[in-house]
CSV table of C-alpha atoms in Angstrom, one decimal:
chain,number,residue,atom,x,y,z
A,30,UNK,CA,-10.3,15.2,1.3
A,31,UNK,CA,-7.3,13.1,2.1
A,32,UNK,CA,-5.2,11.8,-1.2
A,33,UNK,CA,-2.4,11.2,-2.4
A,34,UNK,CA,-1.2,11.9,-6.1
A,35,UNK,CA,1.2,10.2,-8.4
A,36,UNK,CA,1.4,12.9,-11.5
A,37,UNK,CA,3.4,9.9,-13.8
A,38,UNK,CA,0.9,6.9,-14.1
A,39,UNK,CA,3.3,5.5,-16.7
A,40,UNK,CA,7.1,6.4,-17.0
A,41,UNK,CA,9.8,5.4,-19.5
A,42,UNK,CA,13.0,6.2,-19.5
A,43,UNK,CA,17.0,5.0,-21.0
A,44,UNK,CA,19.0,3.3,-18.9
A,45,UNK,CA,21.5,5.4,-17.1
A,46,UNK,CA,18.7,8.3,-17.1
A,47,UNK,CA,17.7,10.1,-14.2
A,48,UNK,CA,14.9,9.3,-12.7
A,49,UNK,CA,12.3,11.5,-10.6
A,50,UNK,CA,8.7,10.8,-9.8
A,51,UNK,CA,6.6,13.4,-8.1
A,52,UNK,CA,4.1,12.4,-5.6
A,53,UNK,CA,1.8,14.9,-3.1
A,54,UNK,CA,-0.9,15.0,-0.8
A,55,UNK,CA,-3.4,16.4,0.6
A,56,UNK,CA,-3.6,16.1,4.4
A,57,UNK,CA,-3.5,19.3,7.3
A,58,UNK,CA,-2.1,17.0,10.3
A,59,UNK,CA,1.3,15.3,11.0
A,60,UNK,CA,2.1,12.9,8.0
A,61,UNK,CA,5.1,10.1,8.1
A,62,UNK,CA,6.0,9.0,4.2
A,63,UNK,CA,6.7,6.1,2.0
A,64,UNK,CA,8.0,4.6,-1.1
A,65,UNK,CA,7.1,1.2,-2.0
A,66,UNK,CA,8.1,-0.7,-5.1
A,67,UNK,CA,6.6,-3.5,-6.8
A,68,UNK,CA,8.7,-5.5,-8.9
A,69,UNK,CA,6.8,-8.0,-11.6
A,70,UNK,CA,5.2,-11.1,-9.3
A,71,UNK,CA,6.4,-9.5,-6.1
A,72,UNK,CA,5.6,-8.3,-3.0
A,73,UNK,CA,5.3,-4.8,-2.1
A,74,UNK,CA,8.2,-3.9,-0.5
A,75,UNK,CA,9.8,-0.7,1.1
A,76,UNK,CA,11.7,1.5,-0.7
A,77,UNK,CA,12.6,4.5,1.8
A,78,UNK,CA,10.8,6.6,4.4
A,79,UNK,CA,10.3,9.7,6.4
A,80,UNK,CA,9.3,10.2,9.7
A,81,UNK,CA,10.9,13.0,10.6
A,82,UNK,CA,14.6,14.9,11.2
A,83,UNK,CA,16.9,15.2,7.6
A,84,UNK,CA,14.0,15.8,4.8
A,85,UNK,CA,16.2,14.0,2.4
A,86,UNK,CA,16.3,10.6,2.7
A,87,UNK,CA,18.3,7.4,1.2
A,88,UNK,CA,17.0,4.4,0.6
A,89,UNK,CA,17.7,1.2,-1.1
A,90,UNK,CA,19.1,0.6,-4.3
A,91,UNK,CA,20.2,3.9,-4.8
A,92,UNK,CA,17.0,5.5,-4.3
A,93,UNK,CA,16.4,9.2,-2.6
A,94,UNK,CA,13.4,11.3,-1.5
A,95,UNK,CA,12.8,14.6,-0.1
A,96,UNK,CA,10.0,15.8,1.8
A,97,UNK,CA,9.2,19.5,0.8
A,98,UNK,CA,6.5,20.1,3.6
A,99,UNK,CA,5.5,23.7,2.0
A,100,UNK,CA,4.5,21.7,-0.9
A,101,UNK,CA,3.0,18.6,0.1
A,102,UNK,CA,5.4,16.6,-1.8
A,103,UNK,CA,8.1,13.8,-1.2
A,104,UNK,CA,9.0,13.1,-4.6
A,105,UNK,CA,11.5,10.2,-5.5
A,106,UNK,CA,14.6,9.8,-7.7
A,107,UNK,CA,16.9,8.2,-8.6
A,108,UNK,CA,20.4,9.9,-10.8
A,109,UNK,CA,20.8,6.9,-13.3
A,110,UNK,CA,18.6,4.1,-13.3
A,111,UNK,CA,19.0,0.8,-14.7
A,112,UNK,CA,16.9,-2.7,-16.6
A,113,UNK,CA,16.3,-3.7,-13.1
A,114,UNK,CA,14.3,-0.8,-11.7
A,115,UNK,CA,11.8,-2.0,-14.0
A,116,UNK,CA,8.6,-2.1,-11.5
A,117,UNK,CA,5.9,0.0,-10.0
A,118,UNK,CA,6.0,2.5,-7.4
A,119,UNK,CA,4.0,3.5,-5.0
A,120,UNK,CA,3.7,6.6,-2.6
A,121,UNK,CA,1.9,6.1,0.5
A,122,UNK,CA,1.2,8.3,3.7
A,123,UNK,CA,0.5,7.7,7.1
A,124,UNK,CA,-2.1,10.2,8.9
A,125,UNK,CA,-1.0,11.0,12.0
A,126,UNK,CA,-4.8,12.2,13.3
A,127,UNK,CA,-6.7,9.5,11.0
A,128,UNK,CA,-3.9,6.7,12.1
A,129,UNK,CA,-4.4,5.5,8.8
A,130,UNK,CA,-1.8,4.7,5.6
A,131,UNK,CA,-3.1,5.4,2.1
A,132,UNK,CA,-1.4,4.9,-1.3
A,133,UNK,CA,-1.7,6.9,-4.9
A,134,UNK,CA,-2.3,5.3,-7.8
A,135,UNK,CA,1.2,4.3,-8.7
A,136,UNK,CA,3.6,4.4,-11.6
A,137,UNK,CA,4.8,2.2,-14.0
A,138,UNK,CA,8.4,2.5,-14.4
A,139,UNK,CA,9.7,1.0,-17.7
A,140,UNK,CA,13.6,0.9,-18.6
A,141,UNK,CA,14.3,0.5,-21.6
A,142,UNK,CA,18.2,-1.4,-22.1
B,241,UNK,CA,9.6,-16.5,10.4
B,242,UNK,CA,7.6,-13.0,11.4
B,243,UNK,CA,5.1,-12.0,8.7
B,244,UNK,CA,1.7,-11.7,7.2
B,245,UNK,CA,0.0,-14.9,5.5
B,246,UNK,CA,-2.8,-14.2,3.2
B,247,UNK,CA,-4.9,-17.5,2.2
B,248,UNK,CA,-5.6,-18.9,-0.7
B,249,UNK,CA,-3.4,-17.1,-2.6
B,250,UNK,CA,-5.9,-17.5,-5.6
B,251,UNK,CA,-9.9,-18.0,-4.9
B,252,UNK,CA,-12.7,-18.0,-7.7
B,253,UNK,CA,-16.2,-18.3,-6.5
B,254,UNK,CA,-19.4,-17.7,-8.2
B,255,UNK,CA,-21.6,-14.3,-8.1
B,256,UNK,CA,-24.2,-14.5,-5.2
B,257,UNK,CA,-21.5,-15.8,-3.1
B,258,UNK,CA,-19.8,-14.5,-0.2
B,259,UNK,CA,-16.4,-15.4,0.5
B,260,UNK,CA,-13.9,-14.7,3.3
B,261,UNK,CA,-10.3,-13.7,2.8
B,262,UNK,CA,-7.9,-15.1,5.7
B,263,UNK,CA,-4.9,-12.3,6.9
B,264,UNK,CA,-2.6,-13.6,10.3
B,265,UNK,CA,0.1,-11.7,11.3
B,266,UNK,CA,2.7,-13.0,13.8
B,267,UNK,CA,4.6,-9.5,13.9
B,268,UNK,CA,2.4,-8.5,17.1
B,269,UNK,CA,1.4,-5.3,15.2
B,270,UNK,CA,-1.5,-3.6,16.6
B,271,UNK,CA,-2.9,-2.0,13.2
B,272,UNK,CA,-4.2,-4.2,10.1
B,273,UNK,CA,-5.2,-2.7,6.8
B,274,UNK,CA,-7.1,-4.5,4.5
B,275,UNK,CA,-6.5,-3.3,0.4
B,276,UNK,CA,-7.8,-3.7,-2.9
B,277,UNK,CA,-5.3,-3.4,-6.0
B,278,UNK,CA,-6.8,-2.6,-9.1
B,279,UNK,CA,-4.6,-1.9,-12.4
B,280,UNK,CA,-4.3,1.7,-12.5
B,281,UNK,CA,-5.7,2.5,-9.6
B,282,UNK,CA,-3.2,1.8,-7.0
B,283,UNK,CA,-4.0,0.5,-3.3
B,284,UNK,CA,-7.9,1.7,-2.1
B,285,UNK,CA,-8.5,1.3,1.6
B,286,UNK,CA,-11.2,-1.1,2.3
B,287,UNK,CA,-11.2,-1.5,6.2
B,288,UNK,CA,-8.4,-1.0,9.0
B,289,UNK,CA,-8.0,-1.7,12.4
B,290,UNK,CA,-5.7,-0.2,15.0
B,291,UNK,CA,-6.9,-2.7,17.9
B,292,UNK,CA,-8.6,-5.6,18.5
B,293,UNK,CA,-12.7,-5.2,18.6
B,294,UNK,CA,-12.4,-2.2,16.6
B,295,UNK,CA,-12.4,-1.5,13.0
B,296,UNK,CA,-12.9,1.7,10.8
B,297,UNK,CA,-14.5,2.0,6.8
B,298,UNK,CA,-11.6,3.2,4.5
B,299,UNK,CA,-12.4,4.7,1.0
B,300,UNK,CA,-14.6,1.8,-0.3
B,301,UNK,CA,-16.0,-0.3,2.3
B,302,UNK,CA,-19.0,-1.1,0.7
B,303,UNK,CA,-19.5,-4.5,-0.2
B,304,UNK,CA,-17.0,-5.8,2.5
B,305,UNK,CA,-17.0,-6.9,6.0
B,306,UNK,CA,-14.3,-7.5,8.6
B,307,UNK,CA,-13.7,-8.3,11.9
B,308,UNK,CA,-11.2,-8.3,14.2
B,309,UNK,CA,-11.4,-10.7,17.4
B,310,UNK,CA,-7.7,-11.7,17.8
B,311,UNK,CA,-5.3,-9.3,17.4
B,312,UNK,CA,-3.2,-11.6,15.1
B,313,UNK,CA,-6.1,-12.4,12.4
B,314,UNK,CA,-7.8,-9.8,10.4
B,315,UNK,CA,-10.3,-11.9,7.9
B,316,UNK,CA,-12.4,-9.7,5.3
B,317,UNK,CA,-15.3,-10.7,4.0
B,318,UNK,CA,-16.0,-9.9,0.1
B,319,UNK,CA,-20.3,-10.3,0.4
B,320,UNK,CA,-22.6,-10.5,-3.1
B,321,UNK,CA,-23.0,-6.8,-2.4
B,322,UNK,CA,-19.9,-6.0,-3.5
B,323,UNK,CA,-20.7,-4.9,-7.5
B,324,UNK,CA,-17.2,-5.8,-9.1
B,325,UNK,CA,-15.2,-8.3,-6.2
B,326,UNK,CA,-12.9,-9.5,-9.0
B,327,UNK,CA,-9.4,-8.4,-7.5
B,328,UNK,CA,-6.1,-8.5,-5.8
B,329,UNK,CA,-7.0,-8.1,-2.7
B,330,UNK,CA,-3.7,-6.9,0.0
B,331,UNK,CA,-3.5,-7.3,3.7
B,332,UNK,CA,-1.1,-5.1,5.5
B,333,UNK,CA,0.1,-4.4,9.3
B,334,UNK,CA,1.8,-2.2,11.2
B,335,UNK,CA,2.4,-1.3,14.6
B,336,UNK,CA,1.9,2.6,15.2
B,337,UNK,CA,4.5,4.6,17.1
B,338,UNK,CA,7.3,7.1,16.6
B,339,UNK,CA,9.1,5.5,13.6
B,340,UNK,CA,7.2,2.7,13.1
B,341,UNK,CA,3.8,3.4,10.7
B,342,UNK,CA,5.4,1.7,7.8
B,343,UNK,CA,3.1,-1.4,6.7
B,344,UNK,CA,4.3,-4.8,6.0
B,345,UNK,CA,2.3,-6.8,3.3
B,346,UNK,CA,0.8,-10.1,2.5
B,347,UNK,CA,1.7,-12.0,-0.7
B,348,UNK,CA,-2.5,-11.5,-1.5
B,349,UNK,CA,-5.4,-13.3,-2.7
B,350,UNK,CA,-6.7,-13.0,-6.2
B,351,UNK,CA,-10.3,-13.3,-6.0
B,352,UNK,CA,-12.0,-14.2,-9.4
B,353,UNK,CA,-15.6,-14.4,-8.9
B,354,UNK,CA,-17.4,-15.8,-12.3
């Protein structure tokens, strides 16, 4: 079956800790891959994705992710994380076959000051 | 501005009823997704689209109805089949090629059906 899984439903963490949240999924065909945030009240935005090329990629805010193809994962981090990163995250996948995108469950990212 | 409008942005309705979410999109994207958010459950696929006349069932269509007529408007329609239609409900669209499947979002509509 086609899914995507968020290991961390609920994360908290210092500021100035590192940060990494693990996502995989489940899919045989050509996947492109996402990072989407959710701050309180807000949109879902775009954090960073793969298509294809350089498996690690940058996005914004000081955010990285690498796509590990033998393991189904594109996990995101982040080496010191602050008040502000305060959200929820969201890994999504596009299949390439199914032309579909669908999410995990997310995780709840709480800093502490 | 380009973007996706979801309307109303909050909705309450009683049970029996059926309502209809409005989604436009003046990005000239080909595909629309239509989403429910739940609290710890992340974004479920309801319905998606990747032209116009043509729609697919995502992970939990039942319940729901859309349809896709313009290629800028994908409306979905939460009918008094749908068991628990008290949600956030996201439209989403994107426009399929090499480097371009990320989706773009809607504010959303909070139903509340009482």
């Amino acid at each position: 079956a086609q899914s995507v899984s968020q290991h961390n439903h609920h994360v908290i963490l210092s500021e100035a800790a590192s940060l990494e949240l693990g996502c995989n999924y489940s899919y045989g065909g050509t996947v492109n891959l996402f990072w989407y945030v959710q701050y309180p009240g807000q949109h879902l935005q775009l954090l960073l994705k793969y298509f294809s090329g350089d498996p690690l990629v940058k996005g914004i805010k000081g955010f990285e992710a690498e796509f590990i193809k033998s393991k189904f994962s594109f996990n995101l981090r982040k080496p010191s994380v602050q008040w502000s990163d305060t959200a929820e995250y969201f890994c999504a996948v596009y299949l390439n076959r199914d032309d579909k995108i669908i999410f995990g469950k997310g995780t709840r990212l709480h800093i502490l000051p | 501005d380009g973007g996706i409008t979801q309307s109303p942005k909050y909705l309450f309705r009683k049970e029996g009823q059926n309502v209809t979410l409005s989604c436009e999109q003046n990005l000239n994207h080909d595909a629309m997704y239509w989403y429910r958010q739940d609290p710890g459950q992340g974004l479920r696929l309801i319905y998606y689209s990747q032209i116009v006349n043509d729609f697919q069932k995502g992970d939990i269509a039942e319940g729901y109805s859309v349809s896709r007529e313009k290629k800028e408007s994908f409306p979905l329609t939460v009918t008094s089949a749908q068991k628990n239609p008290t949600a956030f409900y996201l439209c989403a669209s994107s426009k399929p090629g090499q480097g371009n499947t990320e989706a773009f979002f809607g504010q959303g509509t909070r139903l509340t059906v009482v």
